[in-house]
XYZ file of C-alpha atoms in Angstrom:
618
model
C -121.240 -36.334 -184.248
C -123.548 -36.256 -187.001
C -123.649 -35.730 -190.977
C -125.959 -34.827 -193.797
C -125.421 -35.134 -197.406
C -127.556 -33.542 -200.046
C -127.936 -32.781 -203.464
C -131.098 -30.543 -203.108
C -130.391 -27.035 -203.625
C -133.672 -25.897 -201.313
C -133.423 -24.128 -197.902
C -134.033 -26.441 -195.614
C -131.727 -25.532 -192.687
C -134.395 -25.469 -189.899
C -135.669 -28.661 -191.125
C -132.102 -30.150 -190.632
C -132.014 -28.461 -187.181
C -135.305 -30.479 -186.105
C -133.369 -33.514 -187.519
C -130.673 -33.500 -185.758
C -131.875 -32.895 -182.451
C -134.009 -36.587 -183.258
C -130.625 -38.291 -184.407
C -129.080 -36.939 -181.828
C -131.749 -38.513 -179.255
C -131.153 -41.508 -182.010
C -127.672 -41.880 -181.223
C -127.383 -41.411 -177.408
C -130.125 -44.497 -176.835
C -127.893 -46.617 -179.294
C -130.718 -47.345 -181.823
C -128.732 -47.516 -184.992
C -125.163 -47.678 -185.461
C -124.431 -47.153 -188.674
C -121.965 -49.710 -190.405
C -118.257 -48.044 -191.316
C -119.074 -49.470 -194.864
C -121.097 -46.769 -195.679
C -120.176 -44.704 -198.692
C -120.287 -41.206 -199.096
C -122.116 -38.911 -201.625
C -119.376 -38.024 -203.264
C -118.195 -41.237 -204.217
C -121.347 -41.637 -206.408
C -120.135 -41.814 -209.906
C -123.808 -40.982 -211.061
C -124.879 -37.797 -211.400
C -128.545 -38.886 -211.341
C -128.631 -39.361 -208.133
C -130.398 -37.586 -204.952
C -129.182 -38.975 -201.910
C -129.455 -38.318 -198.089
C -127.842 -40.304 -195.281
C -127.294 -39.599 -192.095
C -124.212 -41.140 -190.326
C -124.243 -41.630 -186.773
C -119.991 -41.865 -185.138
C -119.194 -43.714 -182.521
C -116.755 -42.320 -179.865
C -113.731 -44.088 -179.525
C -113.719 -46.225 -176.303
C -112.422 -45.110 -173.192
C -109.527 -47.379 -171.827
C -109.560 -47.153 -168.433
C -105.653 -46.405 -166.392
C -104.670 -48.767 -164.322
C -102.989 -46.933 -161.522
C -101.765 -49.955 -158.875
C -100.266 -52.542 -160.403
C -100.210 -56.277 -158.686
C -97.218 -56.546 -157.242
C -97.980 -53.407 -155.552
C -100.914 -54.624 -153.467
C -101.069 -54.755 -149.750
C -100.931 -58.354 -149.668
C -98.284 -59.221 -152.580
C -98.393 -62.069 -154.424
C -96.655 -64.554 -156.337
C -96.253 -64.009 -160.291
C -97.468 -67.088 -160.741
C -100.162 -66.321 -158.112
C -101.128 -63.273 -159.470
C -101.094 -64.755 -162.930
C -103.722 -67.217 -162.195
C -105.694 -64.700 -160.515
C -106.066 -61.989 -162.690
C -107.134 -65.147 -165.278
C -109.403 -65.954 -163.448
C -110.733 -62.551 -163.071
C -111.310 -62.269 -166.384
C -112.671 -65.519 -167.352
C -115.412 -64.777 -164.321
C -116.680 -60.979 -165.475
C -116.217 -62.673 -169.363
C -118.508 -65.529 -168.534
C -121.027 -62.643 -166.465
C -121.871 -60.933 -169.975
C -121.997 -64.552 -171.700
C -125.302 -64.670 -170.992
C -126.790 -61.761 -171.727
C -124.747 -61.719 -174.982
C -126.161 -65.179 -175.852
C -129.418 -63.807 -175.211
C -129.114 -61.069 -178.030
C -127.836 -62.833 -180.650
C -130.994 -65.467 -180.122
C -132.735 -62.350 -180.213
C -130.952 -60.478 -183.825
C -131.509 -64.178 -185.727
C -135.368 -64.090 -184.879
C -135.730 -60.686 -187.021
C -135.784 -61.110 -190.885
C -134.483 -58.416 -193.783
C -137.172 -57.218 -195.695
C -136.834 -55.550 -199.187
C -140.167 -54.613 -201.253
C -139.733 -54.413 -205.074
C -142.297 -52.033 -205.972
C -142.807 -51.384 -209.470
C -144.722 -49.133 -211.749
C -147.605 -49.697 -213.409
C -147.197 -53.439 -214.019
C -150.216 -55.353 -214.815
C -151.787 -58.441 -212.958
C -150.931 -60.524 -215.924
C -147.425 -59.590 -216.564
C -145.314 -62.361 -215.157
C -145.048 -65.622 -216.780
C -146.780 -67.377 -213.441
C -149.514 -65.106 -213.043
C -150.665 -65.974 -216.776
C -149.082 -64.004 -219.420
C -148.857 -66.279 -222.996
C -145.259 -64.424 -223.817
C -143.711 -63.020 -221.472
C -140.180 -63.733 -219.931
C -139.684 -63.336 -216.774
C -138.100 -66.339 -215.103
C -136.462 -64.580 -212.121
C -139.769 -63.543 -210.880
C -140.973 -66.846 -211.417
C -138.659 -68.752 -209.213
C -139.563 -65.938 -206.455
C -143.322 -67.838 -207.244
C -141.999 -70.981 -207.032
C -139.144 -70.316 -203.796
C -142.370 -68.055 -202.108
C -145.748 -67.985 -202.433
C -147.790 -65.632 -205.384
C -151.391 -63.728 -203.858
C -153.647 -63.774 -206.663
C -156.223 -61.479 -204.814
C -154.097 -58.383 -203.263
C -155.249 -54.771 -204.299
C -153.739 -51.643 -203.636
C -155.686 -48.997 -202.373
C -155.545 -46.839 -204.947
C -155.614 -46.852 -208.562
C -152.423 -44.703 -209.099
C -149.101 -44.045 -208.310
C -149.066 -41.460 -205.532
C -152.071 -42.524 -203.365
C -150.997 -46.410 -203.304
C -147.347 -45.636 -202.356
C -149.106 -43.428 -199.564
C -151.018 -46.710 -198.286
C -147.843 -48.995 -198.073
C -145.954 -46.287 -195.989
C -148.477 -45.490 -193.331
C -150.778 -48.565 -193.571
C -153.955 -45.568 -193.907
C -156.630 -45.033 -196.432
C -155.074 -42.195 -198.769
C -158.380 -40.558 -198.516
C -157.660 -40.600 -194.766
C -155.143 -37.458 -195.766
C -156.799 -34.381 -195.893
C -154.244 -32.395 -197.728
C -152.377 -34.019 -201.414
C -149.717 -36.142 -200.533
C -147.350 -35.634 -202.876
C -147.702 -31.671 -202.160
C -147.712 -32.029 -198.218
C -146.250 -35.496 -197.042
C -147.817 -37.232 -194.894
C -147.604 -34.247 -191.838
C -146.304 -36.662 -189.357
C -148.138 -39.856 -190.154
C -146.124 -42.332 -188.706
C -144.526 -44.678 -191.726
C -143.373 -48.371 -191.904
C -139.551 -46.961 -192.227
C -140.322 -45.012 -188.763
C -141.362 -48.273 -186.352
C -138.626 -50.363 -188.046
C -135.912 -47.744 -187.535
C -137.475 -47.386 -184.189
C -136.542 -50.958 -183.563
C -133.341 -50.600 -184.522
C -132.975 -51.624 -188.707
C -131.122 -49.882 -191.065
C -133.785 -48.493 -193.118
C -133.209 -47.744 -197.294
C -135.085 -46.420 -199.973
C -133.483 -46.402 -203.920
C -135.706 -45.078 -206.765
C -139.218 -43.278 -207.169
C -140.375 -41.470 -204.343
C -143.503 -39.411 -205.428
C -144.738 -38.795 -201.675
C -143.573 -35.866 -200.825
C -142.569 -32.495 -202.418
C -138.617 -32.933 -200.801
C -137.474 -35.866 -201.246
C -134.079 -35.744 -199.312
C -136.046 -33.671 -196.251
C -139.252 -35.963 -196.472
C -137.235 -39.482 -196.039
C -135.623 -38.469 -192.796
C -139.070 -37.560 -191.569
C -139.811 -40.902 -193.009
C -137.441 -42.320 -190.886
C -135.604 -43.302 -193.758
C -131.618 -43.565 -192.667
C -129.772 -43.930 -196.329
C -132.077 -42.168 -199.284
C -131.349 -42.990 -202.255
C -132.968 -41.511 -205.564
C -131.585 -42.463 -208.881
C -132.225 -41.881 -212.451
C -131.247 -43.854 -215.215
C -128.486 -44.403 -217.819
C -129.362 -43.572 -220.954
C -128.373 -46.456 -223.658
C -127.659 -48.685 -220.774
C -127.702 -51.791 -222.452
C -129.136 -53.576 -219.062
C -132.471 -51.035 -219.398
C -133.509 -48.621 -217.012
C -133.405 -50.740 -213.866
C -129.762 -51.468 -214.387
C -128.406 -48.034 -212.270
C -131.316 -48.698 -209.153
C -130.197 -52.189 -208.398
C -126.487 -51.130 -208.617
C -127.325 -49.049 -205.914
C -129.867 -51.661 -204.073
C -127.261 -54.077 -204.211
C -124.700 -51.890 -202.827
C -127.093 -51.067 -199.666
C -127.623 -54.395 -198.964
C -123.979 -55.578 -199.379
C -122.877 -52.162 -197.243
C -125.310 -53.677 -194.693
C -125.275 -57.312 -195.067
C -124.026 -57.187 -191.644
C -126.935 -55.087 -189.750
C -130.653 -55.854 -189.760
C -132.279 -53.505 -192.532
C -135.428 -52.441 -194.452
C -134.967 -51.548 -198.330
C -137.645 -50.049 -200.338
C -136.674 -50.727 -204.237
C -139.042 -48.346 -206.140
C -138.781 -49.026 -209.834
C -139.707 -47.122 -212.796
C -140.975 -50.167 -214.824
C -143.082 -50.381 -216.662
C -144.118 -47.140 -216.288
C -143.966 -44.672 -219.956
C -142.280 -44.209 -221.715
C -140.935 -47.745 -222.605
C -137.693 -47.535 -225.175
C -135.840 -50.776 -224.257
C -132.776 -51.421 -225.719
C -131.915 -53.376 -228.589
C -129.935 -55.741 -226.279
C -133.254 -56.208 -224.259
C -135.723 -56.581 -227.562
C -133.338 -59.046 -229.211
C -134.656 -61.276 -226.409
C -138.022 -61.491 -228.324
C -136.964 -61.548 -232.033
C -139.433 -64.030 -233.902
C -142.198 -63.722 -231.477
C -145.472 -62.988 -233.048
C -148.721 -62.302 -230.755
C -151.968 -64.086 -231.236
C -154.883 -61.960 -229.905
C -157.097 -64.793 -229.090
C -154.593 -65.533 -225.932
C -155.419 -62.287 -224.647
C -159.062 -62.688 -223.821
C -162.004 -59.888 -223.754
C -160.989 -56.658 -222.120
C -157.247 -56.995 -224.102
C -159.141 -56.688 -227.307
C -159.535 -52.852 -226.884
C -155.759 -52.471 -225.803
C -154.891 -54.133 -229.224
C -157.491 -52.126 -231.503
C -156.391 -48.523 -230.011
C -152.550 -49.534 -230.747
C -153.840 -50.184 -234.610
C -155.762 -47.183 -234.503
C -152.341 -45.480 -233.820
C -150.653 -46.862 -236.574
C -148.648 -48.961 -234.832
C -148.313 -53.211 -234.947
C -149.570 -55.066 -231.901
C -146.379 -57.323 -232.069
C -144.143 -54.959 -232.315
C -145.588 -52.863 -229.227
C -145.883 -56.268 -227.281
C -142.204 -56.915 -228.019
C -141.067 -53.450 -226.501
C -143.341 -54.106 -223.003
C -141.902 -57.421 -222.903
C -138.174 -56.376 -223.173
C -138.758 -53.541 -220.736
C -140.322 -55.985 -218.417
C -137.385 -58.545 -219.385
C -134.586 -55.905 -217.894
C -136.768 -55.591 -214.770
C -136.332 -59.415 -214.475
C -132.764 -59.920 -215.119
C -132.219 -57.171 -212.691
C -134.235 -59.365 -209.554
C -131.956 -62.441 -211.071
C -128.711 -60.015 -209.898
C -130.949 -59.481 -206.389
C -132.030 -62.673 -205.894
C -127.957 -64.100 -206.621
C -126.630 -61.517 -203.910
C -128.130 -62.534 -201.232
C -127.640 -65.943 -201.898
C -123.880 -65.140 -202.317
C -123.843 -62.858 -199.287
C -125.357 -65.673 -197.439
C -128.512 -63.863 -196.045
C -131.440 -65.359 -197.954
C -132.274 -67.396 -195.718
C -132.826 -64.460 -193.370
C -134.782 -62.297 -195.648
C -138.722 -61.315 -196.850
C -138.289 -60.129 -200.101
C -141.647 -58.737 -201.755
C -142.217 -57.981 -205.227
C -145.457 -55.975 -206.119
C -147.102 -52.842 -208.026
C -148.752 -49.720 -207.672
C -151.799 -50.074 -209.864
C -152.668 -51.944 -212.867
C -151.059 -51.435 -216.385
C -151.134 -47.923 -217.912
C -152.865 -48.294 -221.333
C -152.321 -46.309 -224.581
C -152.570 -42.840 -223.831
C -150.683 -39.976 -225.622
C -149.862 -42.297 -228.190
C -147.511 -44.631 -226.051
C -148.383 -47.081 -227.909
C -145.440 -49.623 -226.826
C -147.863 -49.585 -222.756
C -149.232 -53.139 -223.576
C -149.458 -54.210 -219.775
C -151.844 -57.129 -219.461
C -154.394 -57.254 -216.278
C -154.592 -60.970 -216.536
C -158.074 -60.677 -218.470
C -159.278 -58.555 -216.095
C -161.629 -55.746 -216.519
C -159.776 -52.007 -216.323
C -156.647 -50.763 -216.192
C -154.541 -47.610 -214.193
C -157.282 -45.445 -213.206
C -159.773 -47.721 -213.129
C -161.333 -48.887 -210.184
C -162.396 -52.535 -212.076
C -160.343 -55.090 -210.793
C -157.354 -54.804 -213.992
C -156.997 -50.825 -212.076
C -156.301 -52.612 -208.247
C -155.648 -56.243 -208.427
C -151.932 -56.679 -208.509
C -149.190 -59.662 -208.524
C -147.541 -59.483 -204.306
C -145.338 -62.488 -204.379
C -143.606 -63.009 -200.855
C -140.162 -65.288 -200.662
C -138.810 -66.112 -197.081
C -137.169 -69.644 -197.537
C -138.148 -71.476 -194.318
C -140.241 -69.146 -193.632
C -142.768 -68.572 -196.422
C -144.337 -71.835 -198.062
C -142.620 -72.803 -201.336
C -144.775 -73.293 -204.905
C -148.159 -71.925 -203.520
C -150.641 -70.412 -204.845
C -152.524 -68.377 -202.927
C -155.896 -67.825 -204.759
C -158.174 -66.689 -201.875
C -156.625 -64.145 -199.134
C -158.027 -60.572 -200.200
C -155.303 -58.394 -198.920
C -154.700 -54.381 -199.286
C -151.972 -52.349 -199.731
C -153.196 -50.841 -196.257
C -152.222 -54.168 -194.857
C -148.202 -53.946 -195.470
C -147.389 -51.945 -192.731
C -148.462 -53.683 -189.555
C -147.790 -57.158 -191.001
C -143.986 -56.506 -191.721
C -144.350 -54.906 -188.098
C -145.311 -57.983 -186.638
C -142.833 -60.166 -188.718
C -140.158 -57.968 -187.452
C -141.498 -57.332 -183.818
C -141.736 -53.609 -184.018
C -144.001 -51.766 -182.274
C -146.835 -49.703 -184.160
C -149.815 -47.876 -183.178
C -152.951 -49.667 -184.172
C -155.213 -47.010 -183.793
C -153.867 -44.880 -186.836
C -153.568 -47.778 -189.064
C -156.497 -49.057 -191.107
C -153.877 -51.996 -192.377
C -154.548 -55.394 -190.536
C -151.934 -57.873 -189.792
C -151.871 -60.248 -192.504
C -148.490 -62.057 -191.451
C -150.298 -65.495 -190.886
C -151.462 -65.435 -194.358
C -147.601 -65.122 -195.360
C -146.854 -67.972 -193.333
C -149.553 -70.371 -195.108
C -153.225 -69.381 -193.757
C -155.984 -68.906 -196.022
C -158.165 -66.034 -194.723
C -158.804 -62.596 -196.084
C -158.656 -59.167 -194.118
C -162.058 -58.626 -191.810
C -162.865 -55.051 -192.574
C -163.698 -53.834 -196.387
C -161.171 -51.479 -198.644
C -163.288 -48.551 -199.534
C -161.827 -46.772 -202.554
C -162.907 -42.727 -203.971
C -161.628 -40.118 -206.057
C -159.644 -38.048 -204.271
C -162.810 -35.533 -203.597
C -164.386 -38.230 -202.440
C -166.918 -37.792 -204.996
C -166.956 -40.173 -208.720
C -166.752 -43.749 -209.489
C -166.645 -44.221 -205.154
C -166.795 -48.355 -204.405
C -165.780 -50.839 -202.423
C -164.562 -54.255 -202.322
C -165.593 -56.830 -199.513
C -165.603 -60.503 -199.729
C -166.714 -61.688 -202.813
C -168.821 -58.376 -203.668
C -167.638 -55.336 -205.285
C -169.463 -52.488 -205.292
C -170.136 -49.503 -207.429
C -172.968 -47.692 -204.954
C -173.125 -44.422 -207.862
C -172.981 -46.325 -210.900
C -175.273 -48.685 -209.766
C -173.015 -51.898 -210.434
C -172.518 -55.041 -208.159
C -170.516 -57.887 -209.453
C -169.988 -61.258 -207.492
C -166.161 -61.872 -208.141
C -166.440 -65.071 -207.081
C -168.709 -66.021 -210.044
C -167.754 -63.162 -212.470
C -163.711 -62.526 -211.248
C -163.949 -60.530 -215.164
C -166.477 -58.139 -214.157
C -168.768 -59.115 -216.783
C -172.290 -58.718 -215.458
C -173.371 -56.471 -213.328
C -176.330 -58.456 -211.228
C -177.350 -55.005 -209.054
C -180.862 -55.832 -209.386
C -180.499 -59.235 -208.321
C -179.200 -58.619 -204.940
C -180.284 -55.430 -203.699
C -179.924 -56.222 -200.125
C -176.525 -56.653 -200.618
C -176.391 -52.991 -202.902
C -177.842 -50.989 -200.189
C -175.922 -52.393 -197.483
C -172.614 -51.832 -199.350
C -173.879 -48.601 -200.549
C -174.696 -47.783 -196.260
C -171.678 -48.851 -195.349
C -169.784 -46.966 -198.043
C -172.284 -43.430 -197.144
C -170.855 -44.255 -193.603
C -166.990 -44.201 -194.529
C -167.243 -41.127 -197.268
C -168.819 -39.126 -193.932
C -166.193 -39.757 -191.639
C -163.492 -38.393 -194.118
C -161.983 -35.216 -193.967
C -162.348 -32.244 -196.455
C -160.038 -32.531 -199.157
C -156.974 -30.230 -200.274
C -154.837 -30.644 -203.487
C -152.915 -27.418 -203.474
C -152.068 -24.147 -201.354
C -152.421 -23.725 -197.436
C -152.300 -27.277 -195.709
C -155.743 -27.886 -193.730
C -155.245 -29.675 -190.225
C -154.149 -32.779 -189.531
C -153.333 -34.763 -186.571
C -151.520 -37.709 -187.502
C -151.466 -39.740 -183.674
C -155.723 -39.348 -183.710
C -157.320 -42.246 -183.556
C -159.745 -43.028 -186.776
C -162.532 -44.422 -186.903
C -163.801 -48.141 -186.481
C -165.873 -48.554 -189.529
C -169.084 -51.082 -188.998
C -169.212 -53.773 -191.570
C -171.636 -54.260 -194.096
C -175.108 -55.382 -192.435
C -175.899 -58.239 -194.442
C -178.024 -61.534 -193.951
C -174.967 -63.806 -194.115
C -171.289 -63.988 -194.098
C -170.054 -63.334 -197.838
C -167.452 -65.730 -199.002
C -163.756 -64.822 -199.948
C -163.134 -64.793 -203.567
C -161.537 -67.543 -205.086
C -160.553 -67.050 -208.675
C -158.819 -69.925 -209.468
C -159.008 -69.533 -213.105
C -156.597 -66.489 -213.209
C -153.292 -68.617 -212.916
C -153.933 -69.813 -216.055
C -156.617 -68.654 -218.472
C -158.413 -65.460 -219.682
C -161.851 -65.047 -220.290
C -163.496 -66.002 -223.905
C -164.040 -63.208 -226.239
C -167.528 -63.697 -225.598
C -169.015 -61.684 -222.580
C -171.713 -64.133 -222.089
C -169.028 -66.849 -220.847
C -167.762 -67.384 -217.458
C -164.938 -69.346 -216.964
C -166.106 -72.585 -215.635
C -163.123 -74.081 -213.597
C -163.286 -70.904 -210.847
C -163.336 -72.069 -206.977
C -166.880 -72.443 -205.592
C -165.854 -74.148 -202.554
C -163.608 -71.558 -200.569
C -163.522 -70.360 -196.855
C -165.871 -68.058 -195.397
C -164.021 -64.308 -195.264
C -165.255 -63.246 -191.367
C -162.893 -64.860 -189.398
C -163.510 -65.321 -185.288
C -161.034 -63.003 -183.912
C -161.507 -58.988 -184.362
C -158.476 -56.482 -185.591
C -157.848 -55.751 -182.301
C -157.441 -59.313 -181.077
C -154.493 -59.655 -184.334
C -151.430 -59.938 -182.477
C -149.025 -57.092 -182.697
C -145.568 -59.010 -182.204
C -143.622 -62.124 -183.836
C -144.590 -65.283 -183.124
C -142.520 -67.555 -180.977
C -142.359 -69.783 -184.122
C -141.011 -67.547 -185.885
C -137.219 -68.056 -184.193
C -134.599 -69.531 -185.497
C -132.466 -70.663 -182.607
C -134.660 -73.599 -180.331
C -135.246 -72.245 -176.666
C -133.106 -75.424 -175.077
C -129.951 -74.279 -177.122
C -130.227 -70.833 -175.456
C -130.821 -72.991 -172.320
C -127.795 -75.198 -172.936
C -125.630 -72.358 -172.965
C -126.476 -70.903 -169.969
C -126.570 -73.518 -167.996
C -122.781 -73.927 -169.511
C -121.790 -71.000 -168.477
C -122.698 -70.971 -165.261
C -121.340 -74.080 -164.346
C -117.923 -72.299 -165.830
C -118.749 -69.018 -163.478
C -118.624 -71.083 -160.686
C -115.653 -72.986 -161.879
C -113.797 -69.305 -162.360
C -115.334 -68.059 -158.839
C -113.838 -71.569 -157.088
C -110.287 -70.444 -158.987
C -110.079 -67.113 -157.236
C -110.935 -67.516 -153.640
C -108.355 -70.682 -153.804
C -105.507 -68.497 -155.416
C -106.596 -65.546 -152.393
């Protein structure tokens, strides 16, 4: 049998028809069995929540009659006789499935968790690892210093929308001919899909913003327990209080099972009103503006230019992101409590870079780290975000990852590999990053192309150490200038034109673009397009931009920080995407192949032990 719950008022009964023929096919191949823990909507004690979950019930099992009894068989035996045998009976078909049973639970342990803390609109520089002079945020740093911290990651997009597009179905967003949020993603297949496929419990609490029906969009999404909260006003934990209550009752529901969580946060998105409880946290603090470097300074002047103090605006960001790290504190203690971190990726990372005053929100003080731009911007402060990965075990401890350039794009088919499901390659422009996780330094081998959504404005793309503004007429060697301070176009214009080629080549191949009324087509299974890297005399090195961890750039454009990496690894690696393995390495288990072994061997010896104890009592 099978249940919905919803909160939506909208028709969508046909939709629900569709879905329950899949859950149905769901159910009868055993893919998910869902946990008796689960709780119902209407025990919520919220009313800000949206929430869809569908519950798949087991039959009872079917207890055979027995319809001879023993001492009723042509050849009657003894009590004691017929004691021993039926023992023995047992004992033999009990040590058949041993086994096989063996076999799966080697299997379950190889498979990890994986939650991804995705927040809003926080800035490259807003952690206390990644840089920041005063902020607070020690949860997130002992994520750093239990995982490792990417200081080179981009989304692949430069808002909200678009980038949460990329980490779902590991494509382009300009890849999507019709608005996203207005249209889904048509059948695209998503990250929630192939892991449900294989058989995890997939979640998703908090912002959605891909799709125009929520509750309807995440069972297309493959998305088994939805989620969608609000937040309590006053709440003297801040506004990230109410979606870890609920993230924390997913995980402990299914602490049990094998399951994917998306956490989608609303900091430090605007408006930001934190709490007294929260801003008492930063009473006495008083911002120097020299510790902000450069691109900060115009941040600071538009908040004066509002009326309002820089201080006081810095304390509100900084108690806003304060509740969002008290909140991971709760996370991180849960699964230590419920005994499962040890068995878990957990991923913290953002959509774009920090908002900026707009409309007089004069308390959205994100920091990009000293980097050029912010949300909307397609400089580096607009795309380069903190991705800090924890696995204990698994992950390496304390590092620092300067180097590996990886996308958005890329989340999908490495948590696919990680977890062994199976993903189609072809409709995936994502590349399998997982042995950067585990410790290698290499970046992804094709570029990330970024556009407007018409394809049209500020179009440019990022590859290696170059990035590259074809329209604008801007090239900037990150590795040299991570601050986007001079643009040295005219000094390399064989590199310019063969970025600007290669970027011609990727605006033709995408499709026409729709924002609003009838959807154009769109085949979601059709293969796209290999895209030919930039023809250029040499490989191009992988940005290295050591200085970030710690300093900003001078106030004065002419400098360049001095201590930045010159010595890093070339970024074309030997193998091609389609060489990247699409399964979990061996390594990757947790139980050694000669215990498996071991046990086998064990119980067979006891089979024949049991087998020997029959035909002697016949």
């Amino acid at each position: 049998s099978l249940t919905y719950s919803y909160t939506s008022s909208a028709p969508h009964e046909h939709k629900r028809e569709q879905h329950q023929d899949h859950y149905i096919q769901l159910f009868n191949k055993r893919v998910h069995c869902q946990p008796a823990g689960l709780r119902s909507l209407a025990s919520l004690s919220s009313q800000s929540h949206q929430r869809s979950v569908a519950t798949s019930v087991l039959p009872a099992p079917i207890v055979p009659t027995q319809t001879k009894s023993v001492a009723t068989m042509k050849h009657r035996l003894s009590p004691a006789q017929a004691i021993l045998r039926t023992a023995a009976s047992a004992l033999f078909l009990l040590l058949l499935l041993l086994p096989t049973s063996v076999a799966q639970t080697d299997g379950e342990e190889k498979r990890p968790n994986v939650i991804l803390i995705f927040a809003d609109d926080v800035g490259f520089g807003d952690i206390k690892y990644y840089g920041h002079p005063d902020a607070d945020t020690p949860n997130l740093d002992r994520m750093c210093e239990e995982g490792t911290a990417f200081y080179n990651f981009h989304t692949n997009a430069n808002v909200c929308p678009t980038t949460r597009a990329g980490i779902m179905t590991g494509r382009n967003p300009s890849r999507f001919p019709n608005y996203t949020p207005n249209f889904g993603f048509m059948g695209a297949p998503t990250v929630t899909n192939y892991l449900k496929d294989a058989g995890y419990v997939t979640g998703h609490v908090g912002k959605w913003n891909i799709g125009p029906d929520a509750p309807v969009d995440a069972q297309e999404y493959g998305i088994l327990d939805f989620r969608r909260t609000g937040s309590i006003p006053n709440d003297p934990r801040g506004r990230e209080g109410e979606r870890f209550d609920e993230a924390i009752d997913f995980i402990t529901t299914y602490k049990d099972s094998t399951f994917y969580l998306n956490i989608w946060i609303f900091a430090t998105h605007k408006p930001i009103s934190p709490p007294n409880e929260l801003r008492a946290h930063f009473d006495g603090l008083q911002i120097n503006r020299n510790d902000y470097g450069f691109w900060m300074q115009e941040t600071f002047d538009t908040v004066e230019s509002e009326g309002a103090d820089v201080t006081e605006s810095m304390k509100n960001y900084l108690a806003d992101m304060y509740g969002l790290d008290v909140q991971v504190g709760r996370l991180l203690d849960t699964l230590d409590e419920l005994g499962i971190s040890n068995n878990t990726l957990l991923a913290f990372s953002s959509d774009n870079g920090p908002q900026g005053i707009t409309l007089g929100a004069t308390n959205q003080t994100g920091y990009s780290g000293g980097l050029r731009g912010i949300k909307h911007s397609w400089y580096e402060g607009g795309t380069r975000v903190p991705f800090i990965a924890r696995w204990p075990g698994k992950i390496p401890a304390g590092k620092k990852n300067m180097n590996s350039f990886i996308s958005g794009m890329d989340w999908l088919p490495t948590v696919c590999t990680i977890t062994g499901a199976n993903y189609t390659e072809a409709t995936v422009e994502g590349e399998d990053m997982s042995d950067v996780l585990f410790g290698n330094d290499r970046s992804r081998i094709q570029p990330v192309y970024y556009s407007d959504l018409n394809h049209y404005g500020d179009r440019n793309m990022k590859w290696g150490k170059w990035k590259s503004f074809p329209g604008l007429r801007e090239l900037y060697d990150l590795e040299k200038d991570p601050f986007e301070m001079e643009n040295v176009y005219s000094q390399n214009l064989v590199v310019a034109n063969a970025m600007e080629s290669a970027m011609d080549a990727w605006i033709a191949s995408l499709p026409e673009f729709n924002r609003d009324g009838d959807p154009l087509p769109f085949d979601p299974m059709a293969p796209l397009p290999v895209m030919q890297l930039p023809n250029l005399p040499t490989p191009s090195p992988t940005v290295g931009p050591t200085a970030l961890a710690t300093e900003a750039p001078s106030l004065e454009p002419s400098e360049s920080p001095s201590s930045l990496s010159t010595e890093v690894p070339s970024m074309i690696p030997s193998a091609s995407p389609s060489a990247m393995p699409t399964t979990s390495p061996v390594a990757f288990s947790t139980v050694p192949p000669s215990t498996a072994t071991t046990r086998y061997s064990t119980s067979m010896f006891l089979m024949v032990v049991a087998m020997g104890a029959v035909f002697f009592v016949a």
